[in-house]
Amino acid sequence: MSNLFSEIKAQVERHNPIIVLPEGTDERILEAAANLAKDKVVKPILVGNVSEVRAKAIENRIALGDDVTILDPHNYDGMDEMVAAFVERRKGKETEESARQLLLDVNYFGTMLVYLGKADGLVSGAAHSTGDTVRPALQIIKTQPGIKRTSGVFVMVKEEQKFVFGDCAINIAPNSEELAEIAIATAETAKVFGLDPKVAMLSFSTKGSASSIETKKVSEATKLAQKTRPDLVIDGEFQFDAAFVPAVAQKKAPESPLQGQANVFIFPSLESGNLGYKIAQRLGGYDAIGPILQGLNKPVNDLSRGCNASDVYKLSLITAMQAINQKVMS
């Protein structure tokens, strides 16, 4: 995994993007922010009361340095501008008074910094639920054109091998249209990590070997994804072995462009995706990097509440890489 992050770090440090970390009094966040600033790869913004943040850093013997910015929603010079922009963005769903109250929440405040272009991305979730992190992003940043909902993927890394699994974090039972969207978004995420995406739409059937509502959903999703993005290599429906083992692929799907060389795997449900990445992680010895949220106009990513400072550092690098990639694409 060190090679992967060395590559990401080398690309990110040329741009030095700004990443907001809303949970400014969490010692893991503080340690990661200090290291990001010290390594000069990302400019961190911490959110919280300045005195409390600095006191917490001193308590944990963390030297924040001058390159770490701390912003307090209760004492922020740009709050009037932020409130006005938030009310406009919510299109009548919030009053100025309710907006001002809501923007005292660190995740809403941090997300608005990203929306207003004062930061390039956001990483939260060390002390908040996924809902607390994702809800402001969906309300403010919103999904990219043509994408109805965000999804969550894991990059699975073992030595020189890299694969991307999706959706393993957000959508419980996506329909065929949503599954197609997830496949396309995951292919784009794979490119961020240097992969030439070869996407397999997974099922318990290979090319009609079994027939059910579930297999037909995946088959239809494959057709939709292929029609929407004919430039991508996407095929299905596949059992995992037919997508991954060339010898099995020759027997079960000899005409497929994948030829058992898939590196992006789209699971038909959150249940199967969550199980799949954890099996690869625990039995296969793969490092699971994520969940990485995709489909948003600007990158917002969610930490596990069991994360450590290294996890925060790495997800900040990934978020920065997503921001850089989105700028290039636009």
GROMACS .gro file of C-alpha atoms in nm:
model
  330
    1MET     CA    1   0.000   0.000   0.000
    2SER     CA    2   0.297   0.232   0.055
    3ASN     CA    3   0.368   0.236  -0.320
    4LEU     CA    4   0.010   0.340  -0.397
    5PHE     CA    5   0.016   0.627  -0.151
    6SER     CA    6   0.364   0.732  -0.260
    7GLU     CA    7   0.223   0.772  -0.610
    8ILE     CA    8  -0.082   0.964  -0.487
    9LYS     CA    9   0.133   1.183  -0.262
   10ALA     CA   10   0.367   1.270  -0.550
   11GLN     CA   11   0.074   1.384  -0.763
   12VAL     CA   12  -0.108   1.571  -0.486
   13GLU     CA   13   0.190   1.769  -0.354
   14ARG     CA   14   0.232   1.944  -0.689
   15HIS     CA   15  -0.111   2.105  -0.639
   16ASN     CA   16  -0.121   2.146  -0.259
   17PRO     CA   17  -0.505   2.142  -0.238
   18ILE     CA   18  -0.704   2.256   0.064
   19ILE     CA   19  -0.891   1.988   0.260
   20VAL     CA   20  -1.129   2.073   0.543
   21LEU     CA   21  -1.138   1.845   0.848
   22PRO     CA   22  -1.446   1.950   1.049
   23GLU     CA   23  -1.371   1.744   1.361
   24GLY     CA   24  -1.101   1.977   1.488
   25THR     CA   25  -1.089   1.859   1.850
   26ASP     CA   26  -1.039   1.490   1.771
   27GLU     CA   27  -0.679   1.387   1.841
   28ARG     CA   28  -0.666   1.161   1.532
   29ILE     CA   29  -0.773   1.450   1.311
   30LEU     CA   30  -0.522   1.682   1.479
   31GLU     CA   31  -0.235   1.439   1.426
   32ALA     CA   32  -0.326   1.384   1.061
   33ALA     CA   33  -0.363   1.758   0.998
   34ALA     CA   34  -0.021   1.827   1.153
   35ASN     CA   35   0.142   1.558   0.938
   36LEU     CA   36  -0.032   1.672   0.618
   37ALA     CA   37   0.090   2.027   0.677
   38LYS     CA   38   0.440   1.914   0.776
   39ASP     CA   39   0.469   1.701   0.460
   40LYS     CA   40   0.339   1.995   0.252
   41VAL     CA   41   0.099   1.780   0.051
   42VAL     CA   42  -0.234   1.925   0.165
   43LYS     CA   43  -0.332   2.252   0.332
   44PRO     CA   44  -0.562   2.143   0.619
   45ILE     CA   45  -0.847   2.351   0.761
   46LEU     CA   46  -0.967   2.243   1.105
   47VAL     CA   47  -1.311   2.349   1.226
   48GLY     CA   48  -1.373   2.434   1.590
   49ASN     CA   49  -1.315   2.684   1.867
   50VAL     CA   50  -0.954   2.801   1.819
   51SER     CA   51  -0.864   2.784   2.188
   52GLU     CA   52  -1.019   2.438   2.230
   53VAL     CA   53  -0.847   2.302   1.918
   54ARG     CA   54  -0.506   2.433   2.022
   55ALA     CA   55  -0.554   2.311   2.380
   56LYS     CA   56  -0.640   1.962   2.253
   57ALA     CA   57  -0.331   1.965   2.032
   58ILE     CA   58  -0.108   2.066   2.323
   59GLU     CA   59  -0.269   1.801   2.545
   60ASN     CA   60  -0.177   1.536   2.287
   61ARG     CA   61   0.168   1.686   2.216
   62ILE     CA   62   0.078   1.766   1.857
   63ALA     CA   63   0.251   2.063   1.692
   64LEU     CA   64   0.002   2.210   1.446
   65GLY     CA   65   0.233   2.475   1.304
   66ASP     CA   66   0.144   2.782   1.101
   67ASP     CA   67   0.026   2.591   0.794
   68VAL     CA   68  -0.284   2.453   0.968
   69THR     CA   69  -0.581   2.689   0.952
   70ILE     CA   70  -0.847   2.680   1.225
   71LEU     CA   71  -1.192   2.828   1.155
   72ASP     CA   72  -1.463   2.873   1.418
   73PRO     CA   73  -1.824   2.881   1.290
   74HIS     CA   74  -1.917   3.092   1.595
   75ASN     CA   75  -1.661   3.357   1.500
   76TYR     CA   76  -1.624   3.344   1.123
   77ASP     CA   77  -1.592   3.668   0.926
   78GLY     CA   78  -1.756   3.520   0.617
   79MET     CA   79  -2.065   3.386   0.792
   80ASP     CA   80  -2.308   3.636   0.637
   81GLU     CA   81  -2.190   3.539   0.289
   82MET     CA   82  -2.214   3.172   0.381
   83VAL     CA   83  -2.568   3.206   0.521
   84ALA     CA   84  -2.688   3.385   0.207
   85ALA     CA   85  -2.532   3.121  -0.019
   86PHE     CA   86  -2.682   2.840   0.188
   87VAL     CA   87  -3.033   2.988   0.178
   88GLU     CA   88  -3.003   3.029  -0.199
   89ARG     CA   89  -2.874   2.674  -0.241
   90ARG     CA   90  -3.157   2.526  -0.034
   91LYS     CA   91  -3.415   2.714  -0.245
   92GLY     CA   92  -3.660   2.814   0.025
   93LYS     CA   93  -3.613   2.510   0.249
   94GLU     CA   94  -3.420   2.714   0.506
   95THR     CA   95  -3.472   3.066   0.639
   96GLU     CA   96  -3.181   3.294   0.720
   97GLU     CA   97  -3.234   3.222   1.089
   98SER     CA   98  -3.244   2.843   1.050
   99ALA     CA   99  -2.947   2.854   0.811
  100ARG     CA  100  -2.738   3.051   1.059
  101GLN     CA  101  -2.815   2.793   1.328
  102LEU     CA  102  -2.749   2.496   1.101
  103LEU     CA  103  -2.415   2.634   0.984
  104LEU     CA  104  -2.285   2.620   1.340
  105ASP     CA  105  -2.276   2.244   1.283
  106VAL     CA  106  -1.915   2.162   1.187
  107ASN     CA  107  -2.012   1.935   0.896
  108TYR     CA  108  -2.251   2.187   0.741
  109PHE     CA  109  -1.995   2.463   0.791
  110GLY     CA  110  -1.716   2.255   0.640
  111THR     CA  111  -1.929   2.147   0.345
  112MET     CA  112  -2.016   2.510   0.270
  113LEU     CA  113  -1.644   2.594   0.264
  114VAL     CA  114  -1.608   2.336  -0.012
  115TYR     CA  115  -1.918   2.460  -0.196
  116LEU     CA  116  -1.793   2.820  -0.186
  117GLY     CA  117  -1.452   2.717  -0.321
  118LYS     CA  118  -1.264   2.797   0.000
  119ALA     CA  119  -1.162   2.429   0.024
  120ASP     CA  120  -1.123   2.157  -0.238
  121GLY     CA  121  -1.269   1.867  -0.040
  122LEU     CA  122  -1.384   1.745   0.300
  123VAL     CA  123  -1.305   1.446   0.521
  124SER     CA  124  -1.523   1.373   0.825
  125GLY     CA  125  -1.670   1.079   1.016
  126ALA     CA  126  -1.411   1.012   1.286
  127ALA     CA  127  -1.665   1.127   1.544
  128HIS     CA  128  -1.982   1.148   1.332
  129SER     CA  129  -2.208   0.898   1.160
  130THR     CA  130  -2.209   0.849   0.784
  131GLY     CA  131  -2.543   1.031   0.771
  132ASP     CA  132  -2.398   1.333   0.949
  133THR     CA  133  -2.120   1.350   0.690
  134VAL     CA  134  -2.314   1.269   0.375
  135ARG     CA  135  -2.638   1.462   0.440
  136PRO     CA  136  -2.483   1.812   0.411
  137ALA     CA  137  -2.297   1.702   0.098
  138LEU     CA  138  -2.616   1.583  -0.070
  139GLN     CA  139  -2.803   1.901   0.026
  140ILE     CA  140  -2.529   2.147  -0.065
  141ILE     CA  141  -2.275   2.002  -0.307
  142LYS     CA  142  -2.519   1.759  -0.469
  143THR     CA  143  -2.452   1.493  -0.728
  144GLN     CA  144  -2.295   1.541  -1.069
  145PRO     CA  145  -2.519   1.588  -1.376
  146GLY     CA  146  -2.670   1.258  -1.485
  147ILE     CA  147  -2.608   1.093  -1.147
  148LYS     CA  148  -2.905   1.064  -0.914
  149ARG     CA  149  -2.727   0.939  -0.604
  150THR     CA  150  -2.386   0.903  -0.454
  151SER     CA  151  -2.223   0.564  -0.394
  152GLY     CA  152  -1.931   0.429  -0.194
  153VAL     CA  153  -1.638   0.218  -0.312
  154PHE     CA  154  -1.331   0.053  -0.167
  155VAL     CA  155  -0.994   0.029  -0.335
  156MET     CA  156  -0.854  -0.314  -0.249
  157VAL     CA  157  -0.474  -0.322  -0.244
  158LYS     CA  158  -0.229  -0.608  -0.194
  159GLU     CA  159   0.132  -0.556  -0.297
  160GLU     CA  160   0.111  -0.451  -0.664
  161GLN     CA  161  -0.253  -0.558  -0.711
  162LYS     CA  162  -0.533  -0.299  -0.714
  163PHE     CA  163  -0.906  -0.354  -0.755
  164VAL     CA  164  -1.212  -0.136  -0.696
  165PHE     CA  165  -1.530  -0.273  -0.533
  166GLY     CA  166  -1.864  -0.088  -0.542
  167ASP     CA  167  -2.116  -0.010  -0.400
  168CYS     CA  168  -2.007  -0.128  -0.056
  169ALA     CA  169  -2.126   0.161   0.157
  170ILE     CA  170  -2.439   0.352   0.058
  171ASN     CA  171  -2.714   0.200  -0.159
  172ILE     CA  172  -2.890  -0.099  -0.008
  173ALA     CA  173  -3.078  -0.236  -0.310
  174PRO     CA  174  -3.001  -0.034  -0.625
  175ASN     CA  175  -3.225  -0.088  -0.926
  176SER     CA  176  -3.084  -0.147  -1.276
  177GLU     CA  177  -3.057   0.225  -1.357
  178GLU     CA  178  -2.883   0.300  -1.028
  179LEU     CA  179  -2.652   0.002  -1.073
  180ALA     CA  180  -2.553   0.132  -1.416
  181GLU     CA  181  -2.475   0.474  -1.264
  182ILE     CA  182  -2.264   0.309  -0.993
  183ALA     CA  183  -2.070   0.112  -1.255
  184ILE     CA  184  -1.987   0.424  -1.457
  185ALA     CA  185  -1.891   0.628  -1.151
  186THR     CA  186  -1.674   0.346  -1.019
  187ALA     CA  187  -1.493   0.317  -1.352
  188GLU     CA  188  -1.407   0.689  -1.326
  189THR     CA  189  -1.286   0.641  -0.968
  190ALA     CA  190  -1.064   0.355  -1.084
  191LYS     CA  191  -0.892   0.591  -1.328
  192VAL     CA  192  -0.797   0.818  -1.037
  193PHE     CA  193  -0.594   0.527  -0.900
  194GLY     CA  194  -0.416   0.461  -1.227
  195LEU     CA  195  -0.632   0.170  -1.340
  196ASP     CA  196  -0.758   0.114  -1.693
  197PRO     CA  197  -1.108   0.009  -1.581
  198LYS     CA  198  -1.244  -0.327  -1.687
  199VAL     CA  199  -1.581  -0.346  -1.517
  200ALA     CA  200  -1.761  -0.668  -1.421
  201MET     CA  201  -2.126  -0.656  -1.319
  202LEU     CA  202  -2.150  -0.934  -1.061
  203SER     CA  203  -2.432  -1.181  -0.998
  204PHE     CA  204  -2.482  -1.549  -0.921
  205SER     CA  205  -2.533  -1.605  -1.293
  206THR     CA  206  -2.300  -1.574  -1.592
  207LYS     CA  207  -2.458  -1.457  -1.916
  208GLY     CA  208  -2.799  -1.606  -1.844
  209SER     CA  209  -2.687  -1.932  -1.680
  210ALA     CA  210  -2.959  -1.865  -1.422
  211SER     CA  211  -3.270  -1.653  -1.455
  212SER     CA  212  -3.440  -1.451  -1.182
  213ILE     CA  213  -3.546  -1.098  -1.102
  214GLU     CA  214  -3.202  -1.043  -0.947
  215THR     CA  215  -3.002  -1.162  -1.248
  216LYS     CA  216  -3.221  -0.973  -1.494
  217LYS     CA  217  -3.160  -0.654  -1.293
  218VAL     CA  218  -2.784  -0.693  -1.339
  219SER     CA  219  -2.820  -0.783  -1.706
  220GLU     CA  220  -3.033  -0.474  -1.769
  221ALA     CA  221  -2.791  -0.256  -1.572
  222THR     CA  222  -2.507  -0.382  -1.792
  223LYS     CA  223  -2.693  -0.285  -2.109
  224LEU     CA  224  -2.773   0.061  -1.972
  225ALA     CA  225  -2.412   0.124  -1.869
  226GLN     CA  226  -2.281   0.004  -2.205
  227LYS     CA  227  -2.525   0.228  -2.391
  228THR     CA  228  -2.443   0.532  -2.175
  229ARG     CA  229  -2.067   0.486  -2.189
  230PRO     CA  230  -1.967   0.278  -2.494
  231ASP     CA  231  -1.608   0.396  -2.442
  232LEU     CA  232  -1.580   0.191  -2.121
  233VAL     CA  233  -1.522  -0.185  -2.097
  234ILE     CA  234  -1.827  -0.302  -1.899
  235ASP     CA  235  -1.976  -0.650  -1.918
  236GLY     CA  236  -2.206  -0.880  -1.726
  237GLU     CA  237  -2.381  -1.045  -1.571
  238PHE     CA  238  -2.090  -1.246  -1.427
  239GLN     CA  239  -2.016  -1.480  -1.143
  240PHE     CA  240  -1.696  -1.369  -0.978
  241ASP     CA  241  -1.482  -1.652  -1.112
  242ALA     CA  242  -1.593  -1.585  -1.470
  243ALA     CA  243  -1.491  -1.222  -1.429
  244PHE     CA  244  -1.157  -1.290  -1.259
  245VAL     CA  245  -1.015  -1.626  -1.374
  246PRO     CA  246  -0.921  -1.637  -1.745
  247ALA     CA  247  -0.964  -2.014  -1.771
  248VAL     CA  248  -1.317  -1.994  -1.629
  249ALA     CA  249  -1.396  -1.696  -1.850
  250GLN     CA  250  -1.300  -1.898  -2.158
  251LYS     CA  251  -1.555  -2.162  -2.065
  252LYS     CA  252  -1.839  -1.942  -1.938
  253ALA     CA  253  -1.806  -1.621  -2.143
  254PRO     CA  254  -1.560  -1.669  -2.431
  255GLU     CA  255  -1.696  -1.370  -2.625
  256SER     CA  256  -1.662  -1.122  -2.337
  257PRO     CA  257  -1.410  -0.838  -2.370
  258LEU     CA  258  -1.314  -0.892  -2.006
  259GLN     CA  259  -1.150  -1.233  -2.061
  260GLY     CA  260  -1.123  -1.288  -1.685
  261GLN     CA  261  -0.924  -0.968  -1.634
  262ALA     CA  262  -1.177  -0.748  -1.454
  263ASN     CA  263  -1.032  -0.497  -1.207
  264VAL     CA  264  -1.357  -0.317  -1.114
  265PHE     CA  265  -1.632  -0.524  -0.954
  266ILE     CA  266  -1.989  -0.396  -0.919
  267PHE     CA  267  -2.195  -0.584  -0.663
  268PRO     CA  268  -2.573  -0.615  -0.708
  269SER     CA  269  -2.656  -0.501  -0.355
  270LEU     CA  270  -2.501  -0.339  -0.050
  271GLU     CA  271  -2.528  -0.669   0.133
  272SER     CA  272  -2.313  -0.854  -0.121
  273GLY     CA  273  -2.072  -0.562  -0.164
  274ASN     CA  274  -2.012  -0.523   0.209
  275LEU     CA  275  -1.958  -0.896   0.250
  276GLY     CA  276  -1.735  -0.912  -0.056
  277TYR     CA  277  -1.488  -0.645   0.047
  278LYS     CA  278  -1.467  -0.774   0.404
  279ILE     CA  279  -1.395  -1.129   0.284
  280ALA     CA  280  -1.121  -1.001   0.054
  281GLN     CA  281  -0.983  -0.792   0.339
  282ARG     CA  282  -0.990  -1.052   0.615
  283LEU     CA  283  -0.932  -1.377   0.426
  284GLY     CA  284  -0.746  -1.246   0.123
  285GLY     CA  285  -0.517  -1.009   0.308
  286TYR     CA  286  -0.611  -0.703   0.103
  287ASP     CA  287  -0.602  -0.352   0.247
  288ALA     CA  288  -0.944  -0.190   0.206
  289ILE     CA  289  -0.915   0.182   0.137
  290GLY     CA  290  -1.243   0.365   0.180
  291PRO     CA  291  -1.529   0.407   0.169
  292ILE     CA  292  -1.460   0.660  -0.104
  293LEU     CA  293  -1.775   0.852  -0.197
  294GLN     CA  294  -1.831   0.918  -0.565
  295GLY     CA  295  -2.080   1.099  -0.784
  296LEU     CA  296  -2.066   1.432  -0.597
  297ASN     CA  297  -1.980   1.762  -0.764
  298LYS     CA  298  -1.692   1.804  -0.520
  299PRO     CA  299  -1.528   1.534  -0.306
  300VAL     CA  300  -1.655   1.456   0.043
  301ASN     CA  301  -1.539   1.138   0.214
  302ASP     CA  302  -1.648   0.950   0.524
  303LEU     CA  303  -1.413   0.799   0.781
  304SER     CA  304  -1.487   0.503   1.003
  305ARG     CA  305  -1.532   0.602   1.364
  306GLY     CA  306  -1.271   0.336   1.442
  307CYS     CA  307  -1.013   0.509   1.223
  308ASN     CA  308  -0.663   0.611   1.326
  309ALA     CA  309  -0.456   0.914   1.227
  310SER     CA  310  -0.298   0.723   0.937
  311ASP     CA  311  -0.645   0.650   0.794
  312VAL     CA  312  -0.731   1.020   0.813
  313TYR     CA  313  -0.405   1.112   0.639
  314LYS     CA  314  -0.462   0.862   0.358
  315LEU     CA  315  -0.826   0.950   0.301
  316SER     CA  316  -0.728   1.318   0.290
  317LEU     CA  317  -0.479   1.235   0.014
  318ILE     CA  318  -0.746   1.043  -0.178
  319THR     CA  319  -0.991   1.331  -0.139
  320ALA     CA  320  -0.726   1.570  -0.266
  321MET     CA  321  -0.661   1.343  -0.562
  322GLN     CA  322  -1.033   1.334  -0.644
  323ALA     CA  323  -1.044   1.715  -0.633
  324ILE     CA  324  -0.748   1.745  -0.866
  325ASN     CA  325  -0.898   1.492  -1.107
  326GLN     CA  326  -1.235   1.672  -1.111
  327LYS     CA  327  -1.064   2.003  -1.192
  328VAL     CA  328  -0.876   1.841  -1.481
  329MET     CA  329  -1.196   1.680  -1.614
  330SER     CA  330  -1.385   2.013  -1.599
   0.00000   0.00000   0.00000
